[in-house]
Coordinates of C-alpha atoms in Angstrom, one line a residue:
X1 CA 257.7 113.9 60.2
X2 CA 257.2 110.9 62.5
X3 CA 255.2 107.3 61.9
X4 CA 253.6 108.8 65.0
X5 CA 252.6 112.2 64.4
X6 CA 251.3 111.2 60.7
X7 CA 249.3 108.9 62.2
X8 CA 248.2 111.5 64.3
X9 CA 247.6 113.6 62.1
X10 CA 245.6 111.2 60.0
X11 CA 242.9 110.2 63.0
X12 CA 242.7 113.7 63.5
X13 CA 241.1 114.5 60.2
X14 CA 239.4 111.1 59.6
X15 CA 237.6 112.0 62.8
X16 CA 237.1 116.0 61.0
X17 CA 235.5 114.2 58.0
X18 CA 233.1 112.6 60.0
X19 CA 231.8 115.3 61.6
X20 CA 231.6 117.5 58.8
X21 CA 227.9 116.3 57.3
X22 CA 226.6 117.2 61.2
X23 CA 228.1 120.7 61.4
X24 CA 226.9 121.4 57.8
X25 CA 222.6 120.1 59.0
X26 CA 220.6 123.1 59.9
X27 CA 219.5 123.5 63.2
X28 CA 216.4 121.9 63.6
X29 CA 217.9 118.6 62.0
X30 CA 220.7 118.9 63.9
X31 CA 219.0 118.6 67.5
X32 CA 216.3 116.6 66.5
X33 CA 215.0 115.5 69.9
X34 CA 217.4 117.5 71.9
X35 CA 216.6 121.0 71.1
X36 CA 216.4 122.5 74.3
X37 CA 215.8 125.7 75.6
X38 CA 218.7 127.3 74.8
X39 CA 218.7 126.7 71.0
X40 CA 215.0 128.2 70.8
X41 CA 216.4 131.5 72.3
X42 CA 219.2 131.2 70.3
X43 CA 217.0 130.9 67.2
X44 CA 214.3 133.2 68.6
X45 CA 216.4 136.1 69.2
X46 CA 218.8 136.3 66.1
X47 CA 215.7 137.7 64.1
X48 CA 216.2 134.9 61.1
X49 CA 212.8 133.5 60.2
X50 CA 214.7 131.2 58.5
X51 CA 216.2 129.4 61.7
X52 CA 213.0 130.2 63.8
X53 CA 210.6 128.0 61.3
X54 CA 213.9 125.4 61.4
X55 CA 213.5 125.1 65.3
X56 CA 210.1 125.1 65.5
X57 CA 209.2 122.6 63.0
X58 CA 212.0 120.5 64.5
X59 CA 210.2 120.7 68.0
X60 CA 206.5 120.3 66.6
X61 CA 205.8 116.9 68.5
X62 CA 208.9 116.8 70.4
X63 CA 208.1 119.9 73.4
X64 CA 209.0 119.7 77.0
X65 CA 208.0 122.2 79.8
X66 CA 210.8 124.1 79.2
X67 CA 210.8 124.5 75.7
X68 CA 207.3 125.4 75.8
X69 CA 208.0 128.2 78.4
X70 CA 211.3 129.1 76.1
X71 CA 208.7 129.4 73.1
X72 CA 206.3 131.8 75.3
X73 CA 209.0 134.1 76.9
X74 CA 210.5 134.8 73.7
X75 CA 207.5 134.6 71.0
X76 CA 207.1 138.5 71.6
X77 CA 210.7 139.0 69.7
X78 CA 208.5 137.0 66.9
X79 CA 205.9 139.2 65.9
X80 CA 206.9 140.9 62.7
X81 CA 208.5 137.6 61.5
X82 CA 205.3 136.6 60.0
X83 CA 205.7 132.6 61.4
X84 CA 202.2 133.0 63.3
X85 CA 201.0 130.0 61.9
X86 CA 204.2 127.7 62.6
X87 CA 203.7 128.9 66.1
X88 CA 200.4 127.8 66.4
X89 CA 201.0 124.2 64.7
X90 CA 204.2 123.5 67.4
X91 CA 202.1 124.8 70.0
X92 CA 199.5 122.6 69.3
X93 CA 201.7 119.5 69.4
X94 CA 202.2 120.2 73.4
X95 CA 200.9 117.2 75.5
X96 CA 201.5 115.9 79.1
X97 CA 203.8 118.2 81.2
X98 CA 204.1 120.4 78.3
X99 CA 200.2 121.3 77.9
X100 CA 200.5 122.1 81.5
X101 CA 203.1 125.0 80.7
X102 CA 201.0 126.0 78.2
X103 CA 198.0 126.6 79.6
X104 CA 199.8 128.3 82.9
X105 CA 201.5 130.8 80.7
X106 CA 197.9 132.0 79.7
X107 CA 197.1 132.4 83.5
X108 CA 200.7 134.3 84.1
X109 CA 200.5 136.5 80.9
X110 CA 197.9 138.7 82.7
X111 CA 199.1 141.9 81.7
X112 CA 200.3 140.4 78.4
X113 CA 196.9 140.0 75.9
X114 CA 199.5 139.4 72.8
X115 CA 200.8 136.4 74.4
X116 CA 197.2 134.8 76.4
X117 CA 195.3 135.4 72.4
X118 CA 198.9 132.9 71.1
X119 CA 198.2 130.9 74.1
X120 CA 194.4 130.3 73.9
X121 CA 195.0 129.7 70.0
X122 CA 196.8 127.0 70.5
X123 CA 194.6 125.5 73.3
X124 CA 192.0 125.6 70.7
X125 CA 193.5 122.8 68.5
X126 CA 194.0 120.5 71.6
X127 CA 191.6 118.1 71.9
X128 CA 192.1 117.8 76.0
X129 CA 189.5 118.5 78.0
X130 CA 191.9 121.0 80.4
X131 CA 192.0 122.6 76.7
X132 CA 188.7 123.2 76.5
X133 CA 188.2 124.3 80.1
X134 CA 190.6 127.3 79.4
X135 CA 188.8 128.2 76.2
X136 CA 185.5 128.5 78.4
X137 CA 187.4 130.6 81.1
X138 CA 188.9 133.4 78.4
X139 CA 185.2 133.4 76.8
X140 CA 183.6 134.6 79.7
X141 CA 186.0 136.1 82.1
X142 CA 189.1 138.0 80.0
X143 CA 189.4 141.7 80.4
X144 CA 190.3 142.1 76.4
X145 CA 187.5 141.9 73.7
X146 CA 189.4 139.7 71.0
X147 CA 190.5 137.5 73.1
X148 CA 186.7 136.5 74.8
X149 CA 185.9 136.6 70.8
X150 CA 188.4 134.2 69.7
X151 CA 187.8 131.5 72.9
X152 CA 183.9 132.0 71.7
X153 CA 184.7 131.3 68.1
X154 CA 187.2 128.2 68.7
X155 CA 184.4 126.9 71.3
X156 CA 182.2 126.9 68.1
X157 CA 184.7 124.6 66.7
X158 CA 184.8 122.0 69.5
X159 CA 182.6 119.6 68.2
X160 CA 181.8 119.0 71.9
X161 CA 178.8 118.6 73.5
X162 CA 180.3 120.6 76.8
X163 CA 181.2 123.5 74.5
X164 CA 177.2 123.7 73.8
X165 CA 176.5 123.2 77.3
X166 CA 179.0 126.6 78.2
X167 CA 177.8 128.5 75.6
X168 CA 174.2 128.6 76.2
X169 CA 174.5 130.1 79.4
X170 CA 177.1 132.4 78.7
X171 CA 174.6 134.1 76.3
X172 CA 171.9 134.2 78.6
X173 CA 174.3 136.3 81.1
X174 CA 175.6 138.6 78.0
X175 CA 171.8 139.3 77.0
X176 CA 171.8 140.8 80.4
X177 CA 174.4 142.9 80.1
X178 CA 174.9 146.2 78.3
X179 CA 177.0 146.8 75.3
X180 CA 177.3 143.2 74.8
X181 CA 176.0 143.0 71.3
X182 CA 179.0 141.8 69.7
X183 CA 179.8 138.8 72.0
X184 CA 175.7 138.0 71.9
X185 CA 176.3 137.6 68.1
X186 CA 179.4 135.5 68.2
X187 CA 178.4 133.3 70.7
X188 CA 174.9 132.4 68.5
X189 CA 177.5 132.3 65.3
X190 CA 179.7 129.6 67.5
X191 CA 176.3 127.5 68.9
X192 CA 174.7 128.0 65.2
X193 CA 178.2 126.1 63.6
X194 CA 178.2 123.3 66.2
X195 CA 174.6 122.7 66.1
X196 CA 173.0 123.9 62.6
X197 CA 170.3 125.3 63.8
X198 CA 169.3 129.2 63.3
X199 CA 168.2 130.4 67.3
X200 CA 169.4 133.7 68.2
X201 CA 167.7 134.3 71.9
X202 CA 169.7 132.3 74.6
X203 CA 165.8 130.8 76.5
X204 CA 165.0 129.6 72.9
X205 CA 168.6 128.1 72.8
X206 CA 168.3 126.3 76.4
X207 CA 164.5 124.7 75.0
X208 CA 166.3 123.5 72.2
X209 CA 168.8 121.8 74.0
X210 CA 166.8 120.4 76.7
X211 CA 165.3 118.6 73.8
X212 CA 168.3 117.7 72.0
X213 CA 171.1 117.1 74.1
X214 CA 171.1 113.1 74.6
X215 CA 170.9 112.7 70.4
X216 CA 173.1 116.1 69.3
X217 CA 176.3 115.3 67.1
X218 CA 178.2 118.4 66.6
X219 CA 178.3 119.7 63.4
X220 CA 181.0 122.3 63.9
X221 CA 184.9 122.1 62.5
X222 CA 188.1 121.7 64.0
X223 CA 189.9 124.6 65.7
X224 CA 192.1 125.7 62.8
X225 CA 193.9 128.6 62.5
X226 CA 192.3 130.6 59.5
X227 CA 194.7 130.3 56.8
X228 CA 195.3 134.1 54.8
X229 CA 192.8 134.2 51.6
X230 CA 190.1 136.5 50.8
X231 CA 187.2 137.6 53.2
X232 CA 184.9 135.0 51.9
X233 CA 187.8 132.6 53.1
X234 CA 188.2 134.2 56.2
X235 CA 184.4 134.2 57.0
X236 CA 184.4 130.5 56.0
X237 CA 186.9 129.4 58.5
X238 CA 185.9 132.2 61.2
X239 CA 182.2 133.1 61.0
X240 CA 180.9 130.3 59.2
X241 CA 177.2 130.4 60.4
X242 CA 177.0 134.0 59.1
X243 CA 178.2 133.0 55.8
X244 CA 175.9 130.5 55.3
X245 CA 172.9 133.8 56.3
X246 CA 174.9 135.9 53.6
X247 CA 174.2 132.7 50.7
X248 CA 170.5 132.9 51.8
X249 CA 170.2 136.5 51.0
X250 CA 167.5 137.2 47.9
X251 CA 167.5 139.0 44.9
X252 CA 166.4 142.8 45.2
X253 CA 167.5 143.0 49.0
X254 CA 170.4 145.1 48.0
X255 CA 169.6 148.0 45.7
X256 CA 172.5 149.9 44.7
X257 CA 172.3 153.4 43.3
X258 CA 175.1 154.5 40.7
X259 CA 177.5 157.4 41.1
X260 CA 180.8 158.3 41.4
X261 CA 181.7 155.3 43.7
X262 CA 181.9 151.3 42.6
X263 CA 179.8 149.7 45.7
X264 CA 179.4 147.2 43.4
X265 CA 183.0 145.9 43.0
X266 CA 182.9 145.2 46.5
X267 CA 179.2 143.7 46.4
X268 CA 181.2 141.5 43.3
X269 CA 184.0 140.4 45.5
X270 CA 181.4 139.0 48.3
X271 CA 179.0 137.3 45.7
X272 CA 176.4 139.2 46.5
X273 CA 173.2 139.7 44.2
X274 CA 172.4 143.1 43.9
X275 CA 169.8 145.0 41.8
X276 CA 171.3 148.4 40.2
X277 CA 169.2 151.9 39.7
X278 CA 169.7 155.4 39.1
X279 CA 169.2 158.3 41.1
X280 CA 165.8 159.5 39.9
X281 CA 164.4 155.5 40.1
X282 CA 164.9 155.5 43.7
X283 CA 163.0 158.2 44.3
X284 CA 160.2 156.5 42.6
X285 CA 160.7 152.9 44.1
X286 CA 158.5 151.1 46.7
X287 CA 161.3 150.4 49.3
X288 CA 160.7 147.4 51.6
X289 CA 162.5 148.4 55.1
X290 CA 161.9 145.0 56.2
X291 CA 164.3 143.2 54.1
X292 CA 166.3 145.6 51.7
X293 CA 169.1 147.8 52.2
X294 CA 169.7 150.6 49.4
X295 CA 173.6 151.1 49.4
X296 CA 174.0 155.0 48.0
X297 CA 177.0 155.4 45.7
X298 CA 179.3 159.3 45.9
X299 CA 176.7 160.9 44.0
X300 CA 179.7 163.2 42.3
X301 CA 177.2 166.6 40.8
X302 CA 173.9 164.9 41.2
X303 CA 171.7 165.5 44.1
X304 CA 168.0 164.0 45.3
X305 CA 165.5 166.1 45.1
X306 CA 163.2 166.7 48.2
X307 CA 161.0 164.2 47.6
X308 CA 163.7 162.1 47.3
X309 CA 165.2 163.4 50.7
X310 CA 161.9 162.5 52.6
X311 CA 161.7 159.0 50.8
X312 CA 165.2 158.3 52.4
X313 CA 164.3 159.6 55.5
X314 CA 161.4 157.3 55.8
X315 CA 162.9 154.2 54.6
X316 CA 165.1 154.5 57.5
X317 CA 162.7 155.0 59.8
X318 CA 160.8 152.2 59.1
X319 CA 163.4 150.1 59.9
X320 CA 165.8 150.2 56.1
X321 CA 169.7 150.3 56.1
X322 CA 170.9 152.6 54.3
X323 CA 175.0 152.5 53.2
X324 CA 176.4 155.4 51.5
X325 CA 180.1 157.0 50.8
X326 CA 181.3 160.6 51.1
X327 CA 179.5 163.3 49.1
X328 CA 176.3 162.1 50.0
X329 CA 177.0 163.0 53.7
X330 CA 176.6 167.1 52.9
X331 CA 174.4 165.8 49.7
X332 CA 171.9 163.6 51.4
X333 CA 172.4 162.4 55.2
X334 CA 172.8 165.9 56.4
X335 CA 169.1 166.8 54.5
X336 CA 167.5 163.5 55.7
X337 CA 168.7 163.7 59.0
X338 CA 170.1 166.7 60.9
X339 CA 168.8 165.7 63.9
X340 CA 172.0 162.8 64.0
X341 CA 174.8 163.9 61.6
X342 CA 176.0 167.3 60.3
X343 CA 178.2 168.2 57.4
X344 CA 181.6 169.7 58.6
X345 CA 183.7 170.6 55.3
X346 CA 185.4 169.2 52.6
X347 CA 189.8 167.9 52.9
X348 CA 191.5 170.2 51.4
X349 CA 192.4 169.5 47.4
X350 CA 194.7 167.5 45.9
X351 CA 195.7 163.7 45.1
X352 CA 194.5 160.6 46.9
X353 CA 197.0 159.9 49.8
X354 CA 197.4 157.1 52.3
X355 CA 196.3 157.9 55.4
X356 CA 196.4 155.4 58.6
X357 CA 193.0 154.5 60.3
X358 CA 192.3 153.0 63.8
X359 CA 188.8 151.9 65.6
X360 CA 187.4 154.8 67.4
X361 CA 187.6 154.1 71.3
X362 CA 183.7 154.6 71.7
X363 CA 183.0 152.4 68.2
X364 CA 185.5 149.2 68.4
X365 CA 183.1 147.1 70.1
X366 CA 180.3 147.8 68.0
X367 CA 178.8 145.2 65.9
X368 CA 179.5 146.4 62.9
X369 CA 183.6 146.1 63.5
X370 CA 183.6 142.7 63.9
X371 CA 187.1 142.1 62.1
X372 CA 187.4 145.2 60.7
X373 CA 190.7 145.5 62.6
X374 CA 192.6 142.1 62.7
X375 CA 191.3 139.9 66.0
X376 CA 195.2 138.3 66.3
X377 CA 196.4 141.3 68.9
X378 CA 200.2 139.1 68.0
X379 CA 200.3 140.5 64.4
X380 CA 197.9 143.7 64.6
X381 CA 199.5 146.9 62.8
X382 CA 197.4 149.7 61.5
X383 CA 195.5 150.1 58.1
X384 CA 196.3 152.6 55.7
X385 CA 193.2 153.7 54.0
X386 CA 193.2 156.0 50.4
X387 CA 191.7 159.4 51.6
X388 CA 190.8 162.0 48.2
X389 CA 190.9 165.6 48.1
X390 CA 187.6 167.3 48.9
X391 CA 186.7 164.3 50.9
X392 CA 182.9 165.2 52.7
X393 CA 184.3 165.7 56.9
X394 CA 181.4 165.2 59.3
X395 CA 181.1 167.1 62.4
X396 CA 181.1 164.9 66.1
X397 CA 177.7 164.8 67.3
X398 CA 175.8 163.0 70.1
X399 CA 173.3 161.0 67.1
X400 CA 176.3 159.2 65.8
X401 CA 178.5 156.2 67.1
X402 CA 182.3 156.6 65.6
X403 CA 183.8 153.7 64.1
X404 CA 187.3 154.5 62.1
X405 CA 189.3 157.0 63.0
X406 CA 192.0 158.7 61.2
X407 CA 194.8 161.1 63.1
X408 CA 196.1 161.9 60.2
X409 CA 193.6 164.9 59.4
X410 CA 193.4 166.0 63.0
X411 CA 194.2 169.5 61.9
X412 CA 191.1 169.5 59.5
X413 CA 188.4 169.5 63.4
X414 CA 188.1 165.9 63.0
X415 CA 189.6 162.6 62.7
X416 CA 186.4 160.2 61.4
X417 CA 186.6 158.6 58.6
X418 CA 183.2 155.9 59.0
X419 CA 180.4 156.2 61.2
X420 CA 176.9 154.8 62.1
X421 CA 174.0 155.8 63.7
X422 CA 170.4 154.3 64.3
X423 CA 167.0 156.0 63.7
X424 CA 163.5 155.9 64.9
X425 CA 160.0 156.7 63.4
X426 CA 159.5 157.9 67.3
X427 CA 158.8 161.4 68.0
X428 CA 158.6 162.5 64.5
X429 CA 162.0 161.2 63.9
X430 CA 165.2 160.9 65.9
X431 CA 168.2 159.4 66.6
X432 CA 168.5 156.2 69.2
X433 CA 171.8 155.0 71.0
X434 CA 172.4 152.2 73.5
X435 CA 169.8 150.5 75.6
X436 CA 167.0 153.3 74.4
X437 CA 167.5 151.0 70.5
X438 CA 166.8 147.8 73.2
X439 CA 163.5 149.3 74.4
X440 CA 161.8 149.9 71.2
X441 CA 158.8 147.5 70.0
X442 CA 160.1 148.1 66.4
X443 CA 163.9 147.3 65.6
X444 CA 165.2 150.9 64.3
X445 CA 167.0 152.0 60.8
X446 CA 170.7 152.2 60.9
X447 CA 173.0 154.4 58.8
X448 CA 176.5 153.5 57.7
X449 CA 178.9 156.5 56.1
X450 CA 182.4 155.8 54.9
X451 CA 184.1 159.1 53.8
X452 CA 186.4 158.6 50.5
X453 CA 185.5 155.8 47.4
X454 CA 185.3 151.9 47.4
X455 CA 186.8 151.8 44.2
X456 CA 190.0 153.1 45.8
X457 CA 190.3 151.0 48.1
X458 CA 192.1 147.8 47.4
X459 CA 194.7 146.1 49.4
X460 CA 193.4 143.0 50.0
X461 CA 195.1 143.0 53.2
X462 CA 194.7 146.2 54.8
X463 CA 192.1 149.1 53.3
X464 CA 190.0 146.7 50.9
X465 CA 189.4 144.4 53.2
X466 CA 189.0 146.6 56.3
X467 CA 186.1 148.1 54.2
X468 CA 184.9 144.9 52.9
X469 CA 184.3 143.7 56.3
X470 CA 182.6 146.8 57.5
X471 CA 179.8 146.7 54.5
X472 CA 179.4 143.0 55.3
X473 CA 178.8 143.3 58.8
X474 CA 176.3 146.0 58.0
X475 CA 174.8 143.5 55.9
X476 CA 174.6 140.3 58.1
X477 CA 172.9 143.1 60.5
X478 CA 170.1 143.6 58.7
X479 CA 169.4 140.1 58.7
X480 CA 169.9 139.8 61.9
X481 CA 167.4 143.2 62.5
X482 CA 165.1 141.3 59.9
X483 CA 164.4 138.3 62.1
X484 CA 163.1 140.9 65.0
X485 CA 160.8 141.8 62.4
X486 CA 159.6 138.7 61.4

């Protein structure tokens, strides 16, 4: 070997060595400020969550236009990565000509609602005004429920005096509107965290601010993404007016009846007070419609007896919620009220299985599903919920508004699994839907069945808390029904 070719030789892998600690750096340390559009799809499309949290944490205060536009074409190939949250802090980072991307891809995602709810997340932890602006658009003008819910619920978290000043209106148009229940309550939830103050009509809310607006200092939080925990957690971070209603709740509003089922473990979960009676008690109690809501456990063998029946009946329609689980369906609601719900049959014996449930078409906008069903359309997948042999079935009847549906038992004539209905003292008794429950001088009862046992229910992320959240909205709507009262 030559003096030439060793020397060679030698640059050759002196110039190797150097390289070496680069080529062994991960991705996102190894671009540092030039990742570029390429090594997001890269990263993106090789399904490694791994090298997706690498690149996006090495872009987090460091995007462009086009790695913002490389982040939204290809976040779809993201969504059972479980890096939601990284997404959301990188995206939130964007600034200048890369905020501008951002908030275009909303406008071009039209057919898209996945990728305009990642979009208008993001917006929502961006303090700039154009930010803002977007959120207010999505609130009142987007085809898709959860997203107008989530632009509501982040305008709540402004700490803005503009996002009062859109919100106040936007209420006063939703209170004309039918069906709008659900986005009436959020936007008072949003306009109760930023202000503090308990108003719930939108003319009371546009007094109050005609009064208040040169002095107001927001009292609402910064848009966050809510961070996974428990439903209190999850309440606290999404609905946190109506968490502070659930902390003003009495003793003896919530009577609970013992049975077969375990109410109460959920009741425990929520911190919720709760006064506990048996069957034959009830029957002898002084219920308050008003104010208390008598949650009815499976009642397994035992039944009410007729005077019992009528005392139900009444209670509702005087205005008292009344929660109860399967048996008492043929046992109770079919006696007290046949002019809404009718027993069908019982599921055919055998073990508890996993079945998966949806929100009915007719019932996923109703008040009472309020995050039920995960809001984040990016992540949603369907809940399995515990379903027992000789489950009570109830028939489909024009009285009662579906809420959960469950294909699975298609075969058995039907596939619900949770409905509600409301219930007048009008006419002897009956039955009210829609604008007719508007109309009455006297806010109605409401009923809530769930077919199947509490107790079995509890994946904290899937049937325990979709059932959680159903028994806590029914909750926070009789305070809500309470203050029509009062």
């Amino acid at each position: 070997m030559t003096q030439r070719t060793l020397t060679q030789r030698t640059s050759l892998l002196a110039t190797a060595l150097l390289a070496l600690p680069l080529l062994l750096q991960p991705l996102g340390a190894l671009a540092g400020d030039d990742i570029d559009r390429g090594d997001v799809k890269k990263a993106f499309r090789s399904g490694d969550k791994e090298k997706v949290t690498e690149v996006l944490s090495g872009l987090a205060g460091k995007l462009d236009k086009k790695t913002v536009k490389a982040v939204i074409d290809d976040s779809k190939r993201l969504r059972a990565l479980g890096v939601y949250d990284q997404l959301i802090t990188t995206l939130r980072t964007a600034e200048g000509d890369a905020l501008d991307e951002l908030l275009k891809a909303y406008k071009k995602q039209k057919k898209n609602g996945a990728i305009r709810f990642l979009v208008l997340d993001a917006a929502g932890g961006i303090a700039d005004p154009r930010a803002e602006e977007l959120l207010v658009q999505a609130a009142t003008k987007d085809k898709d429920m959860p997203i107008r819910v989530l632009a509501i619920r982040l305008l709540g978290k402004r700490k803005t005096k503009s996002a009062v000043k859109a919100l106040i209106p936007l209420l006063i148009e939703l209170e004309g509107e039918e069906d709008s229940e659900r986005l009436q309550r959020e936007v008072n939830g949003a306009l109760s965290n930023l202000t503090g103050e308990d108003i719930t009509v939108g003319e009371d809310w546009q007094n109050w601010w005609g009064s208040h607006e040169n002095d107001f200092a927001p009292k609402g939080e910064d848009g966050k993404t809510a961070e996974r925990g428990n439903l209190l957690d999850r309440m606290a971070k999404d609905r946190p007016a109506e968490l502070k209603t659930l902390t003003r709740m009495k003793g003896g509003q919530l009577v609970v009846v013992k049975g077969n089922d375990k109410v109460q473990l959920a009741l425990k979960a929520l911190d919720l007070k709760y006064e506990e009676v048996e069957r034959p008690a009830l029957e002898k109690m002084k219920l308050d419609p008003v104010n208390q809501i008598v949650l009815l456990n499976c009642p397994g063998s035992k039944s009410f007896s007729e005077a019992g029946i009528q005392q139900i009946r009444k209670f509702v329609a005087e205005g008292g919620y009344l929660f109860c689980s399967d048996w008492e369906l043929g046992k109770t609601l079919a006696k007290a009220f046949p002019e809404a719900c009718q027993f069908l049959k019982e599921s055919p014996k055998g073990d508890t299985k996993d079945v998966k449930i949806f929100p009915f078409p007719q019932g996923a906008e109703h008040p009472l599903m309020r995050d039920v069903f995960p809001l984040n359309t990016f992540t949603t997948a369907g809940f399995a919920w515990k379903l027992e042999g000789r489950s009570h079935l109830a028939k489909m009847t024009p009285g009662i508004v579906p809420l959960i549906s469950c294909p699975d038992i298609k075969d058995q004539g039907t596939t619900m699994v949770a409905f509600t209905f409301a219930f007048t003292s009008k006419q002897g008794g009956r039955p009210v839907t829609g604008g007719a429950i508007k109309k009455l001088k006297r806010p109605p009862g409401q009923v809530l069945w769930v077919s199947s046992h509490f107790k079995l229910q509890k994946d904290p992320e899937g049937d325990g808390y979709a059932l959680q959240q159903l028994l806590l909205n029914f909750i926070l709507e009789k305070q809500n029904q309470a203050k029509r009262f009062n």
